[in-house]
Amino acid sequence: MDPGTETKIAVTGSQGQLGSELCRRLGVRAIPLDWPEFDLTKSDDVCETLRDLRPSSVINTAAYTQVDRAEEDSQRCWAVNADGVGCLARVCEELGVPLLQISTDYVFGGDATRSRPYREDDAPAPQGVYARSKLAGEQKASAWGQHIIVRSCGLYGKPGLKTAASNFVDTMLRLARQGKSLRIVADQHCTPTYVPHLATAVLYLLAARHFGTYHVVNGGATTWHEFACETFRLTGLSPAVERITTAQYGAKAPRPPYSVLDTSKYRALGGPVMPDWQSALKEYLGETQGA
């Protein structure tokens, strides 16, 4: 089923990176919803709003994403990422409309020796409050049969209207241009993903009603150190860069040492291609930096 001009798709978190991109693409078909007017911790208000709007489907990009702060602010993190998704699932079931839930590679990460990309049916092993809350959100979303769960990783793209900080790429470029010496983690393996590519895939999955769980990231695998170095190479910058370990970085919340996602299930559908991470990064820099 193609979401044509008569359909209205509710996009929660509509002022974040992914939510903003989805709303741009949907145009008049989008129903943008964001905090504080649309607060996932207030279930009665959420249900009332969606009952009044009666969207044809809901895409939930809203999330508590401050990974380190979540270790101390676990109650709010859980309220947004788990209980809030449960509320959306219940009202979507009541309305009989699909729910597409955006999730994360952080649901994996318990295996420090892993070297094979995770498939959708591999057992999750979330580490930390944020990661556990996102897995709980997946479980609550899947209670409604018409669900699509999309796991992705390290999103970067145009800033949303409420994006509090730059994405990783922009941060690296800003620090490099300020002449800062950089210490970048080199022992976390994942696949950062360009937001427009993910948005294309999300709308395809929803339009085709491909219910279930899918891994959707750009192709290949890298580390944050390698990703930063490729960014500098493409932009002609040469800052001093030191490779460090996750332990040396000293973040409060644990990070997955390996969370590369296997996208073969998504690719088998024959939908929009997710380019490799190098091509995606070059595309982003070409659009924003003239690289």
Short mmCIF file of C-alpha atoms in Angstrom, two decimals:
data_model
loop_
_atom_site.label_atom_id
_atom_site.label_comp_id
_atom_site.label_asym_id
_atom_site.label_seq_id
_atom_site.Cartn_x
_atom_site.Cartn_y
_atom_site.Cartn_z
CA MET A 1 0.00 0.00 0.00
CA ASP A 2 1.42 3.34 -1.06
CA PRO A 3 0.90 6.22 1.39
CA GLY A 4 -0.70 8.50 -1.17
CA THR A 5 -1.79 12.10 -0.95
CA GLU A 6 -4.81 11.31 1.27
CA THR A 7 -2.81 9.58 3.99
CA LYS A 8 -1.50 11.41 7.03
CA ILE A 9 1.54 9.98 8.79
CA ALA A 10 2.27 11.08 12.36
CA VAL A 11 5.99 11.64 12.92
CA THR A 12 6.97 11.86 16.57
CA GLY A 13 10.26 13.55 17.35
CA SER A 14 9.57 15.61 14.25
CA GLN A 15 12.17 18.26 15.06
CA GLY A 16 15.13 15.89 15.42
CA GLN A 17 17.50 14.87 12.64
CA LEU A 18 15.51 11.91 11.33
CA GLY A 19 12.08 13.31 12.17
CA SER A 20 12.82 16.53 10.31
CA GLU A 21 14.05 14.65 7.26
CA LEU A 22 10.95 12.45 7.21
CA CYS A 23 8.67 15.48 7.48
CA ARG A 24 10.50 17.21 4.63
CA ARG A 25 9.97 14.17 2.44
CA LEU A 26 6.35 13.63 3.42
CA GLY A 27 5.39 17.26 2.98
CA VAL A 28 1.66 17.81 3.50
CA ARG A 29 1.25 14.13 4.39
CA ALA A 30 3.23 14.59 7.61
CA ILE A 31 1.69 15.28 11.00
CA PRO A 32 4.70 16.62 12.93
CA LEU A 33 4.61 15.92 16.67
CA ASP A 34 7.31 16.87 19.15
CA TRP A 35 8.03 17.71 22.77
CA PRO A 36 6.83 19.58 24.79
CA GLU A 37 3.42 19.69 23.11
CA PHE A 38 3.61 15.94 22.45
CA ASP A 39 5.21 14.35 25.51
CA LEU A 40 5.58 10.56 25.45
CA THR A 41 5.68 10.49 29.24
CA LYS A 42 2.05 11.71 29.36
CA SER A 43 0.16 8.69 28.06
CA ASP A 44 -3.34 10.12 28.38
CA ASP A 45 -2.43 13.20 26.34
CA VAL A 46 -0.64 11.08 23.73
CA CYS A 47 -3.64 8.83 23.28
CA GLU A 48 -6.06 11.74 23.09
CA THR A 49 -3.93 13.55 20.50
CA LEU A 50 -3.61 10.53 18.23
CA ARG A 51 -7.29 9.64 18.56
CA ASP A 52 -8.18 13.16 17.46
CA LEU A 53 -5.68 13.17 14.58
CA ARG A 54 -6.45 9.63 13.40
CA PRO A 55 -3.26 9.20 11.34
CA SER A 56 -2.90 6.38 8.84
CA SER A 57 0.34 5.33 10.56
CA VAL A 58 2.82 6.49 13.19
CA ILE A 59 6.60 6.75 12.85
CA ASN A 60 8.26 7.12 16.24
CA THR A 61 11.65 8.81 16.02
CA ALA A 62 11.31 10.39 19.47
CA ALA A 63 13.72 9.06 22.08
CA TYR A 64 15.77 9.89 25.12
CA THR A 65 19.21 9.69 23.51
CA GLN A 66 21.55 11.19 26.12
CA VAL A 67 23.30 7.89 26.72
CA ASP A 68 25.53 8.95 29.60
CA ARG A 69 22.95 11.08 31.39
CA ALA A 70 20.54 8.15 31.26
CA GLU A 71 22.67 6.35 33.84
CA GLU A 72 21.49 8.91 36.42
CA ASP A 73 18.18 9.86 34.81
CA SER A 74 16.93 6.32 34.30
CA GLN A 75 13.32 7.03 35.22
CA ARG A 76 12.78 9.60 32.47
CA CYS A 77 14.82 7.60 29.96
CA TRP A 78 12.63 4.55 30.58
CA ALA A 79 9.44 6.64 30.50
CA VAL A 80 10.26 7.91 27.00
CA ASN A 81 12.02 4.96 25.38
CA ALA A 82 9.97 2.10 26.84
CA ASP A 83 6.70 3.17 28.44
CA GLY A 84 6.10 5.88 25.83
CA VAL A 85 6.47 3.35 23.03
CA GLY A 86 4.04 1.05 24.83
CA CYS A 87 1.52 3.86 24.82
CA LEU A 88 1.99 4.40 21.08
CA ALA A 89 1.58 0.69 20.41
CA ARG A 90 -1.70 0.56 22.34
CA VAL A 91 -3.23 3.54 20.58
CA CYS A 92 -2.02 2.31 17.16
CA GLU A 93 -3.71 -1.02 17.85
CA GLU A 94 -6.87 0.80 18.89
CA LEU A 95 -6.82 2.81 15.66
CA GLY A 96 -5.75 -0.19 13.57
CA VAL A 97 -2.72 1.61 12.07
CA PRO A 98 0.95 0.60 11.74
CA LEU A 99 3.64 1.72 14.15
CA LEU A 100 7.21 2.12 12.89
CA GLN A 101 9.64 2.28 15.80
CA ILE A 102 13.22 3.53 15.39
CA SER A 103 15.66 1.54 17.50
CA THR A 104 19.40 1.20 17.83
CA ASP A 105 22.46 -1.00 17.47
CA TYR A 106 22.96 -0.50 21.22
CA VAL A 107 20.56 -3.39 21.88
CA PHE A 108 23.66 -5.48 21.14
CA GLY A 109 27.04 -5.12 22.79
CA GLY A 110 27.48 -7.86 25.34
CA ASP A 111 30.04 -9.81 23.30
CA ALA A 112 33.44 -8.10 23.32
CA THR A 113 34.92 -10.71 20.97
CA ARG A 114 32.21 -10.49 18.31
CA SER A 115 33.37 -10.05 14.71
CA ARG A 116 30.30 -11.14 12.71
CA PRO A 117 27.50 -8.63 11.99
CA TYR A 118 24.37 -9.08 14.05
CA ARG A 119 21.26 -10.43 12.40
CA GLU A 120 17.77 -9.51 13.52
CA ASP A 121 17.28 -12.86 15.26
CA ASP A 122 20.52 -12.72 17.25
CA ALA A 123 19.97 -12.45 20.99
CA PRO A 124 20.18 -8.85 22.24
CA ALA A 125 22.50 -8.01 25.11
CA PRO A 126 22.03 -4.31 25.93
CA GLN A 127 24.54 -2.66 28.24
CA GLY A 128 23.47 0.41 30.20
CA VAL A 129 20.17 2.16 30.92
CA TYR A 130 19.70 3.70 27.47
CA ALA A 131 20.35 0.41 25.67
CA ARG A 132 18.02 -1.56 27.94
CA SER A 133 15.28 1.03 27.58
CA LYS A 134 15.47 0.86 23.78
CA LEU A 135 15.17 -2.92 23.81
CA ALA A 136 12.18 -2.62 26.14
CA GLY A 137 10.68 -0.17 23.64
CA GLU A 138 11.11 -2.74 20.87
CA GLN A 139 9.31 -5.33 22.96
CA LYS A 140 6.44 -2.98 23.67
CA ALA A 141 6.15 -1.98 20.00
CA SER A 142 6.05 -5.63 18.94
CA ALA A 143 2.99 -6.25 21.14
CA TRP A 144 0.99 -4.72 18.25
CA GLY A 145 1.02 -6.97 15.19
CA GLN A 146 1.35 -4.12 12.68
CA HIS A 147 4.79 -3.04 13.85
CA ILE A 148 8.01 -2.28 12.02
CA ILE A 149 11.15 -1.97 14.13
CA VAL A 150 14.15 -0.39 12.41
CA ARG A 151 17.53 -0.66 14.12
CA SER A 152 20.13 1.81 12.92
CA CYS A 153 23.36 3.40 14.14
CA GLY A 154 25.24 6.68 14.57
CA LEU A 155 22.92 8.97 12.61
CA TYR A 156 24.25 12.10 10.96
CA GLY A 157 22.59 14.55 8.59
CA LYS A 158 21.09 18.02 8.52
CA PRO A 159 20.38 19.27 12.05
CA GLY A 160 16.78 19.13 13.18
CA LEU A 161 15.05 22.19 14.57
CA LYS A 162 15.67 20.98 18.10
CA THR A 163 19.01 19.25 17.64
CA ALA A 164 20.97 20.35 20.71
CA ALA A 165 24.41 19.45 19.40
CA SER A 166 26.18 18.77 16.13
CA ASN A 167 26.48 15.24 14.85
CA PHE A 168 29.80 13.40 15.04
CA VAL A 169 30.99 14.51 11.60
CA ASP A 170 30.26 18.19 12.21
CA THR A 171 31.85 18.03 15.65
CA MET A 172 35.05 16.54 14.25
CA LEU A 173 35.23 19.20 11.55
CA ARG A 174 34.62 22.02 14.00
CA LEU A 175 37.33 20.81 16.38
CA ALA A 176 39.80 20.21 13.55
CA ARG A 177 39.27 23.73 12.18
CA GLN A 178 39.86 25.12 15.66
CA GLY A 179 43.26 23.45 15.64
CA LYS A 180 42.37 21.06 18.43
CA SER A 181 44.23 17.79 18.97
CA LEU A 182 41.73 14.97 18.82
CA ARG A 183 41.51 11.75 20.84
CA ILE A 184 39.14 9.37 19.06
CA VAL A 185 37.95 5.93 20.10
CA ALA A 186 39.34 3.21 17.83
CA ASP A 187 37.95 0.03 19.40
CA GLN A 188 34.19 0.42 18.79
CA HIS A 189 33.09 -1.20 15.54
CA CYS A 190 29.82 -0.06 13.98
CA THR A 191 28.36 1.62 10.88
CA PRO A 192 27.40 5.31 11.14
CA THR A 193 24.42 6.01 8.90
CA TYR A 194 23.42 9.01 6.78
CA VAL A 195 19.94 10.22 7.71
CA PRO A 196 18.53 10.74 4.17
CA HIS A 197 19.41 7.14 3.28
CA LEU A 198 17.68 5.86 6.42
CA ALA A 199 14.64 8.05 5.80
CA THR A 200 14.25 6.61 2.30
CA ALA A 201 14.37 3.08 3.69
CA VAL A 202 11.93 3.87 6.50
CA LEU A 203 9.31 5.26 4.14
CA TYR A 204 9.76 2.29 1.82
CA LEU A 205 9.23 -0.23 4.64
CA LEU A 206 6.14 1.62 5.83
CA ALA A 207 4.63 2.02 2.36
CA ALA A 208 5.14 -1.67 1.60
CA ARG A 209 3.89 -2.71 5.06
CA HIS A 210 6.91 -4.92 5.65
CA PHE A 211 6.10 -5.71 9.26
CA GLY A 212 8.82 -7.09 11.52
CA THR A 213 12.31 -6.07 12.62
CA TYR A 214 14.96 -4.81 10.19
CA HIS A 215 18.56 -3.67 10.41
CA VAL A 216 19.04 -0.60 8.23
CA VAL A 217 22.47 1.02 8.14
CA ASN A 218 24.91 2.08 5.47
CA GLY A 219 27.15 -0.70 4.16
CA GLY A 220 30.39 -1.94 5.66
CA ALA A 221 31.91 -1.38 9.09
CA THR A 222 34.26 1.13 10.64
CA THR A 223 35.43 2.62 13.92
CA TRP A 224 34.90 6.19 15.11
CA HIS A 225 38.62 6.80 14.60
CA GLU A 226 38.55 5.54 11.02
CA PHE A 227 35.32 7.43 10.32
CA ALA A 228 36.88 10.67 11.55
CA CYS A 229 40.07 10.13 9.56
CA GLU A 230 38.06 9.57 6.38
CA THR A 231 36.17 12.79 7.11
CA PHE A 232 39.46 14.68 7.38
CA ARG A 233 40.83 13.07 4.22
CA LEU A 234 37.77 14.07 2.21
CA THR A 235 37.87 17.65 3.49
CA GLY A 236 41.64 18.13 3.23
CA LEU A 237 42.14 18.63 6.95
CA SER A 238 45.06 17.17 8.88
CA PRO A 239 44.55 17.59 12.63
CA ALA A 240 46.62 15.68 15.17
CA VAL A 241 44.62 12.53 15.92
CA GLU A 242 45.32 10.08 18.72
CA ARG A 243 43.79 6.61 18.77
CA ILE A 244 42.31 5.79 22.17
CA THR A 245 40.34 2.95 23.71
CA THR A 246 36.82 3.08 25.07
CA ALA A 247 38.28 2.72 28.56
CA GLN A 248 40.54 5.73 27.99
CA TYR A 249 37.57 7.79 26.79
CA GLY A 250 35.91 7.08 30.13
CA ALA A 251 32.24 7.57 29.29
CA LYS A 252 29.78 6.94 32.10
CA ALA A 253 27.61 4.55 30.08
CA PRO A 254 29.00 1.43 28.37
CA ARG A 255 29.29 1.38 24.58
CA PRO A 256 29.06 -1.73 22.39
CA PRO A 257 32.56 -2.85 21.39
CA TYR A 258 31.03 -4.38 18.26
CA SER A 259 27.56 -3.54 16.95
CA VAL A 260 27.84 -3.91 13.18
CA LEU A 261 24.41 -4.85 11.80
CA ASP A 262 23.70 -7.41 9.10
CA THR A 263 21.30 -5.83 6.57
CA SER A 264 20.67 -8.88 4.38
CA LYS A 265 17.03 -9.16 5.51
CA TYR A 266 16.35 -5.61 4.41
CA ARG A 267 18.32 -5.98 1.17
CA ALA A 268 16.36 -9.13 0.26
CA LEU A 269 13.23 -6.97 -0.02
CA GLY A 270 14.68 -5.27 -3.11
CA GLY A 271 13.96 -1.75 -1.86
CA PRO A 272 16.13 1.38 -1.88
CA VAL A 273 19.83 0.59 -1.66
CA MET A 274 21.82 1.70 1.39
CA PRO A 275 25.21 2.82 0.01
CA ASP A 276 28.43 1.94 1.84
CA TRP A 277 29.48 4.25 4.67
CA GLN A 278 32.31 5.82 2.66
CA SER A 279 29.97 6.84 -0.17
CA ALA A 280 27.40 8.10 2.32
CA LEU A 281 29.98 10.25 4.12
CA LYS A 282 31.24 11.67 0.83
CA GLU A 283 27.67 12.52 -0.17
CA TYR A 284 27.03 14.30 3.12
CA LEU A 285 30.25 16.30 2.92
CA GLY A 286 29.55 17.19 -0.68
CA GLU A 287 26.19 18.63 0.31
CA THR A 288 27.34 20.46 3.43
CA GLN A 289 31.05 21.23 2.97
CA GLY A 290 31.55 21.29 -0.76
CA ALA A 291 33.96 18.38 -0.38
#
